[in-house]
XYZ file of C-alpha atoms in Angstrom:
447
model
C 0.206 0.295 -0.141
C 1.685 3.593 -1.035
C 2.244 5.892 1.453
C -0.440 8.222 -0.157
C -2.979 5.663 0.885
C -1.866 5.001 4.011
C -2.186 8.819 4.889
C -5.966 8.627 3.539
C -6.860 5.815 5.390
C -4.931 7.717 8.421
C -7.073 10.768 8.020
C -10.194 8.542 7.593
C -9.921 6.855 10.742
C -9.483 10.542 12.794
C -12.605 12.345 10.839
C -14.672 10.013 9.383
C -15.217 6.970 11.555
C -15.195 8.890 14.657
C -18.226 11.150 13.616
C -19.901 7.492 12.627
C -19.084 6.112 16.122
C -21.242 8.926 17.819
C -23.887 8.518 15.667
C -24.385 4.956 16.063
C -23.973 5.951 19.896
C -26.740 8.216 19.458
C -28.759 5.419 17.198
C -28.342 2.597 19.447
C -29.426 4.717 22.544
C -32.793 5.745 20.918
C -33.489 2.929 19.938
C -32.825 0.523 23.252
C -33.616 3.314 26.089
C -37.077 1.881 26.020
C -35.957 -1.057 28.028
C -34.737 1.093 30.951
C -38.185 3.058 30.595
C -40.113 -0.264 30.943
C -41.726 -0.226 34.787
C -42.362 3.559 34.556
C -44.048 3.575 31.246
C -46.028 0.108 31.548
C -47.419 1.627 34.486
C -48.709 4.816 33.546
C -49.853 3.571 29.935
C -51.046 0.058 31.193
C -49.279 -2.321 29.008
C -48.555 -5.875 29.944
C -45.197 -7.406 29.098
C -46.356 -9.112 26.041
C -47.666 -5.801 24.538
C -44.319 -4.070 25.518
C -42.241 -6.747 23.991
C -44.410 -6.350 20.751
C -43.704 -2.789 20.829
C -40.053 -3.043 21.444
C -40.010 -5.375 18.440
C -42.583 -3.399 15.772
C -39.709 -1.538 15.666
C -37.756 -3.629 13.401
C -40.830 -5.105 11.212
C -40.872 -1.122 9.427
C -37.209 -1.059 9.519
C -37.077 -4.550 7.590
C -39.620 -3.225 5.198
C -38.164 0.120 4.501
C -34.265 -0.859 4.728
C -33.467 -1.581 0.949
C -35.904 1.324 -0.298
C -33.971 3.535 2.048
C -30.571 2.310 0.664
C -31.466 2.902 -3.077
C -32.514 6.545 -1.860
C -29.133 6.875 -0.576
C -27.274 5.900 -3.683
C -29.332 8.270 -5.594
C -28.965 11.175 -3.164
C -25.543 10.613 -1.714
C -24.527 9.504 1.375
C -23.845 13.215 3.291
C -28.040 13.899 2.278
C -29.530 10.918 3.233
C -27.648 10.312 6.234
C -28.437 13.534 7.731
C -31.945 12.924 6.438
C -31.929 9.499 8.740
C -30.963 11.227 12.218
C -32.643 14.058 12.201
C -36.251 11.940 11.238
C -35.237 9.669 13.922
C -34.376 11.996 16.814
C -37.586 13.879 16.023
C -39.916 10.842 16.816
C -37.531 9.612 19.512
C -38.571 12.957 20.947
C -42.042 12.533 20.304
C -41.729 9.113 22.353
C -42.256 11.422 25.356
C -45.972 11.764 24.568
C -47.077 8.409 24.056
C -50.422 8.154 25.829
C -52.101 4.852 24.913
C -50.723 1.181 23.475
C -51.587 2.590 20.145
C -49.853 5.626 19.962
C -46.659 3.654 21.619
C -46.883 0.929 18.960
C -47.273 3.805 16.099
C -43.943 5.617 17.154
C -41.725 2.504 17.475
C -42.769 1.427 14.003
C -42.200 5.443 12.659
C -39.048 5.106 14.543
C -38.124 2.296 12.743
C -38.777 3.687 9.206
C -36.553 6.771 10.162
C -33.882 4.600 10.941
C -33.900 2.493 8.210
C -31.144 2.309 5.878
C -28.563 3.774 8.531
C -26.467 0.925 9.341
C -25.888 -0.710 5.675
C -24.892 2.802 4.560
C -22.430 3.365 6.698
C -21.294 -0.260 5.772
C -21.538 0.306 2.404
C -19.603 3.914 2.912
C -16.614 1.958 4.564
C -16.793 -0.191 1.225
C -16.146 3.102 -1.228
C -13.998 4.587 1.106
C -11.626 1.829 2.933
C -9.574 -1.167 1.210
C -10.454 -4.580 2.468
C -7.346 -4.799 4.889
C -9.199 -1.896 7.147
C -12.703 -2.378 7.228
C -12.633 -5.144 9.542
C -11.214 -2.585 12.179
C -13.658 0.210 10.926
C -16.572 -1.625 11.237
C -15.328 -2.883 14.686
C -14.707 0.655 15.978
C -17.848 2.065 14.181
C -19.815 -0.873 15.995
C -18.102 0.012 19.481
C -20.928 3.157 19.006
C -23.507 0.769 20.247
C -21.339 -1.066 22.659
C -20.167 1.993 24.427
C -24.195 2.921 23.882
C -24.970 -0.346 25.699
C -22.817 1.350 28.713
C -23.778 4.964 28.999
C -27.357 4.302 28.035
C -27.751 2.604 31.285
C -26.295 5.193 33.460
C -27.742 8.431 31.627
C -31.116 6.669 31.202
C -31.399 6.014 34.882
C -30.345 9.338 35.989
C -33.285 10.818 33.520
C -35.718 8.385 34.623
C -35.083 9.612 38.572
C -36.784 13.187 37.087
C -39.770 11.605 37.547
C -42.648 14.352 38.623
C -40.302 17.463 37.528
C -42.742 20.245 36.377
C -45.372 17.263 36.414
C -43.412 14.983 33.819
C -42.672 11.235 34.480
C -39.272 10.486 34.146
C -39.500 7.711 31.305
C -41.108 11.237 29.386
C -37.684 13.322 30.253
C -35.597 10.110 28.889
C -36.984 10.342 25.711
C -37.485 14.143 25.196
C -34.244 14.798 25.971
C -32.076 11.859 24.402
C -34.204 12.467 21.167
C -33.491 16.082 20.684
C -29.466 15.086 21.556
C -30.156 12.867 17.821
C -31.399 16.234 16.286
C -28.803 18.059 17.061
C -25.917 15.960 15.957
C -27.885 15.083 12.843
C -27.136 18.928 11.922
C -23.212 18.317 12.991
C -23.183 15.406 10.173
C -24.079 17.700 7.580
C -21.029 19.726 7.947
C -18.833 17.231 8.801
C -19.917 14.357 6.230
C -18.911 14.275 2.415
C -20.490 11.699 0.040
C -17.362 10.459 -1.774
C -13.957 10.322 -1.756
C -13.672 12.640 -4.536
C -15.756 15.297 -2.819
C -13.468 15.439 0.565
C -11.523 18.578 0.126
C -9.438 17.362 3.432
C -7.731 14.506 1.350
C -4.641 15.222 -1.173
C -5.442 14.660 -4.725
C -3.004 12.105 -4.559
C -4.580 10.849 -1.451
C -7.818 10.697 -3.527
C -6.187 8.492 -6.638
C -4.344 6.301 -4.481
C -7.700 5.187 -2.680
C -9.686 5.285 -5.587
C -7.147 3.042 -7.383
C -7.049 0.612 -4.496
C -10.351 0.178 -3.971
C -11.084 -0.711 -7.643
C -8.676 -3.306 -7.799
C -10.255 -4.858 -5.395
C -13.844 -4.716 -7.016
C -12.049 -5.930 -10.448
C -10.667 -9.024 -8.081
C -14.183 -9.815 -7.008
C -15.260 -9.463 -10.453
C -12.772 -11.859 -11.871
C -13.814 -14.280 -9.374
C -17.776 -13.801 -10.611
C -17.445 -12.474 -13.909
C -19.130 -9.686 -15.378
C -22.800 -9.925 -15.825
C -25.061 -7.112 -14.124
C -25.998 -8.630 -10.399
C -29.792 -8.224 -10.003
C -30.894 -6.953 -6.751
C -33.724 -8.815 -6.909
C -32.379 -12.059 -7.285
C -30.072 -12.103 -4.691
C -32.132 -14.565 -2.223
C -31.579 -17.215 -4.817
C -28.106 -17.449 -3.705
C -27.432 -19.928 -0.889
C -24.756 -18.133 0.717
C -27.142 -15.107 1.059
C -29.479 -17.198 2.407
C -26.916 -18.203 5.074
C -26.290 -14.838 5.821
C -29.865 -13.801 6.464
C -30.250 -16.864 9.022
C -26.502 -16.071 11.255
C -27.581 -12.055 11.401
C -31.173 -13.013 12.161
C -29.991 -15.273 14.982
C -27.041 -12.797 15.934
C -29.818 -10.442 16.669
C -32.398 -12.541 18.243
C -29.677 -12.857 20.784
C -28.321 -9.473 20.923
C -31.299 -7.697 21.175
C -33.250 -10.232 23.393
C -30.286 -9.443 25.925
C -30.419 -5.686 25.759
C -34.135 -5.223 25.847
C -34.769 -7.586 28.875
C -31.201 -7.184 31.097
C -32.931 -4.053 32.534
C -35.347 -6.443 33.541
C -33.478 -9.602 34.999
C -31.179 -7.079 36.901
C -34.231 -5.587 38.718
C -34.979 -8.693 39.812
C -32.036 -8.604 41.876
C -33.668 -6.062 44.269
C -33.181 -2.996 46.485
C -31.532 -1.367 43.530
C -32.628 2.463 42.639
C -33.342 3.154 38.952
C -29.644 4.829 38.529
C -28.396 1.811 40.109
C -30.150 -0.695 37.639
C -28.560 1.450 35.010
C -24.966 1.411 36.478
C -25.001 -2.111 37.085
C -26.898 -2.978 33.639
C -23.922 -1.358 32.175
C -21.387 -4.052 33.183
C -22.165 -6.605 30.798
C -21.166 -4.035 27.954
C -18.118 -2.876 29.367
C -17.002 -6.478 28.974
C -18.418 -6.582 25.457
C -17.069 -3.345 24.844
C -13.307 -4.478 24.945
C -14.254 -8.125 23.408
C -15.430 -5.900 20.330
C -12.213 -4.345 19.867
C -10.224 -7.403 20.696
C -12.030 -9.844 18.120
C -12.153 -7.189 15.104
C -7.968 -6.804 15.510
C -7.539 -10.094 15.920
C -9.757 -10.930 13.043
C -8.282 -8.246 10.843
C -4.255 -9.656 11.709
C -5.111 -13.433 11.005
C -7.320 -12.700 7.862
C -9.450 -15.511 9.117
C -13.495 -14.402 9.769
C -15.187 -17.374 10.063
C -12.987 -19.166 13.345
C -13.359 -15.613 15.233
C -17.215 -15.448 14.547
C -17.503 -19.155 15.680
C -16.136 -18.986 18.856
C -18.073 -15.611 19.917
C -21.452 -16.769 18.745
C -20.060 -20.409 21.023
C -19.121 -18.168 24.208
C -22.344 -16.122 23.892
C -24.581 -19.169 24.174
C -22.706 -20.862 26.479
C -23.535 -17.653 28.978
C -26.869 -17.480 28.352
C -26.942 -21.603 29.583
C -25.362 -20.547 32.760
C -27.478 -17.594 33.272
C -30.600 -20.179 33.169
C -28.994 -21.681 36.459
C -27.787 -19.799 38.921
C -28.079 -16.794 41.141
C -29.276 -13.281 40.004
C -25.818 -12.166 40.981
C -24.006 -14.917 39.163
C -26.103 -14.667 36.645
C -25.190 -11.460 35.564
C -21.349 -12.717 35.276
C -22.866 -15.426 33.011
C -24.531 -12.429 30.943
C -21.342 -10.937 31.051
C -19.752 -13.523 28.799
C -22.762 -13.904 26.858
C -22.600 -9.966 25.697
C -18.886 -10.791 24.999
C -19.970 -13.345 22.979
C -22.800 -11.497 20.897
C -22.530 -8.012 20.533
C -18.331 -8.219 18.597
C -20.320 -10.969 16.555
C -22.556 -8.502 14.510
C -19.228 -6.343 13.120
C -17.059 -9.738 12.432
C -20.280 -11.063 10.607
C -20.328 -7.973 8.295
C -16.629 -8.309 7.310
C -17.477 -11.468 5.378
C -20.687 -10.170 3.026
C -18.632 -7.274 2.351
C -16.100 -9.284 1.115
C -18.327 -11.847 -0.731
C -20.537 -9.352 -2.656
C -19.868 -7.362 -5.589
C -19.746 -3.668 -5.130
C -22.584 -3.312 -7.632
C -24.803 -5.166 -5.446
C -22.909 -4.293 -2.042
C -25.685 -1.844 -1.244
C -28.688 -3.933 -1.840
C -26.913 -6.798 -0.755
C -26.166 -5.381 2.798
C -29.598 -3.767 3.469
C -31.316 -7.481 2.398
C -29.261 -9.120 5.393
C -29.536 -6.054 7.900
C -33.389 -5.431 7.045
C -34.036 -9.261 7.364
C -31.675 -10.535 9.816
C -33.205 -7.615 11.989
C -36.126 -9.244 12.051
C -34.534 -11.256 14.503
C -35.049 -7.435 16.868
C -38.555 -8.538 16.535
C -38.546 -11.895 17.278
C -36.859 -11.232 20.661
C -38.403 -9.223 22.609
C -41.813 -10.378 21.556
C -40.775 -13.875 22.351
C -39.630 -13.022 25.885
C -42.581 -10.560 26.558
C -44.935 -13.443 25.835
C -43.001 -15.892 27.806
C -42.875 -13.630 31.189
C -46.676 -13.463 30.850
C -46.666 -16.776 30.638
C -44.134 -18.468 32.973
C -43.293 -15.069 35.078
C -39.542 -15.663 34.390
C -37.377 -14.818 31.853
C -35.370 -18.259 31.996
C -37.434 -19.987 29.279
C -36.064 -17.252 27.252
C -32.490 -17.495 28.220
C -32.898 -21.297 27.107
C -33.937 -20.497 23.481
C -31.262 -17.799 23.210
C -28.649 -20.370 24.137
C -30.143 -22.815 21.134
C -30.330 -20.259 18.843
C -26.276 -19.396 19.842
C -25.322 -22.774 19.286
C -27.021 -23.313 15.918
C -25.798 -20.107 14.790
C -22.267 -21.127 15.604
C -22.852 -23.954 13.456
C -24.238 -22.745 10.325
C -20.886 -20.220 10.406
C -18.962 -24.023 9.681
C -21.028 -23.713 6.441
C -20.325 -20.306 4.951
C -17.717 -20.697 1.815
C -14.230 -19.674 2.023
C -13.334 -16.262 0.648
C -10.806 -14.493 3.927
C -8.465 -11.728 2.869
C -5.364 -14.032 2.539
C -7.515 -16.931 0.032
C -8.337 -14.099 -1.861
C -4.774 -12.666 -2.344
C -3.256 -15.693 -2.808
C -6.047 -16.199 -6.017
C -5.228 -13.123 -7.516
C -1.910 -13.188 -7.331
C -2.253 -16.603 -9.134
C -4.136 -15.012 -12.249
C -2.442 -12.134 -12.060
C 1.363 -12.155 -11.565
C 2.073 -8.506 -12.249
C -0.121 -7.291 -9.833
C 1.103 -9.804 -6.758
C 3.116 -6.779 -5.000
C 0.756 -4.694 -4.623
C -2.129 -7.308 -3.712
C 0.414 -8.636 -0.951
C 0.718 -4.770 0.515
C -3.184 -4.569 0.410
C -2.943 -7.657 2.630
C -0.225 -6.730 5.598
């Protein structure tokens, strides 16, 4: 990799990656803060556990429906305009959650929040595929997804503190929480518009040499993928005919079932310990995600270093399944430790997973392909809280749900073994064999 490309990559990691990190902190906070408002919201609005779970999950139905159209519009209007639109619109809807007065309005706003947020995650993943060489995307994606890990750590203490504003100016704590956190996202949307660029060519903070070098490397990687699959135009609507795409959909669905079940119901599980204030529940809830944050960074660095994603993903899903299994059979405090293990497995699994389809998909199908995986896979976010709510209403406990998570984690781990090869090292060797003259540059890209 040339000095100019290395310089460009360093600038992207200083300017673009941190911006996406902060955006994902706000995004994830507005998405999952509902779990902390659960007790107050259910009491004020009159929701059962099943109704709450349905409302938590209906977000993902809207997300799935509007994900692919959102990303097609992103391609048309550019990342800067579209990501700004996403950010501001979700902040407005998140703020409106403060005014929920019944189950129907609760369902409607959660659905609209899914509509507003649809397209954010795959847009960022696609953005990385057009701005960074493959050798750096794993680390960039891990740092970006550390935003959700950071959000899960800080959302507990912040939301817990805001919930204790209960009664100020006649408003409930959950209303203050939704309003303040939603307004923060709207403000951040205007910051995004100021600092984000839609393409490498439009980035005034890169030199011309850096732009040319970066575009050349990314285009060379695209040609490498084309040489492996031919040059026929990829249909947006026939991606589901690819068995590997179906496998990607299932694995990401399973990851989301596990992750969102833990995310939405962890505050309730911690609350079962007893004797804790809202703020203390928020603090304790942050503990598993602190461990997950460390695992997120380490696993991303490890997978980039060895150039093999599948073994790392398999191990993480196995660890997550073991953690949820242990949580079923131990006391609440020991169970918290088991959930730390589960979080260390399931949370890092997502960024490691995304490096696999990024490398598999032709750039011409990357945006719709990533959106399809994310939208269908995110239906796991509907299944998880909905199923947990029904199980709690039926049994009075969340242990049955944890057993289900164990099964899902183990099945997902086994499914990873069916994913075809395509690690970076294998692709570089194949390209070098087919095009000997390009071997030095390919080897540099893999270092």
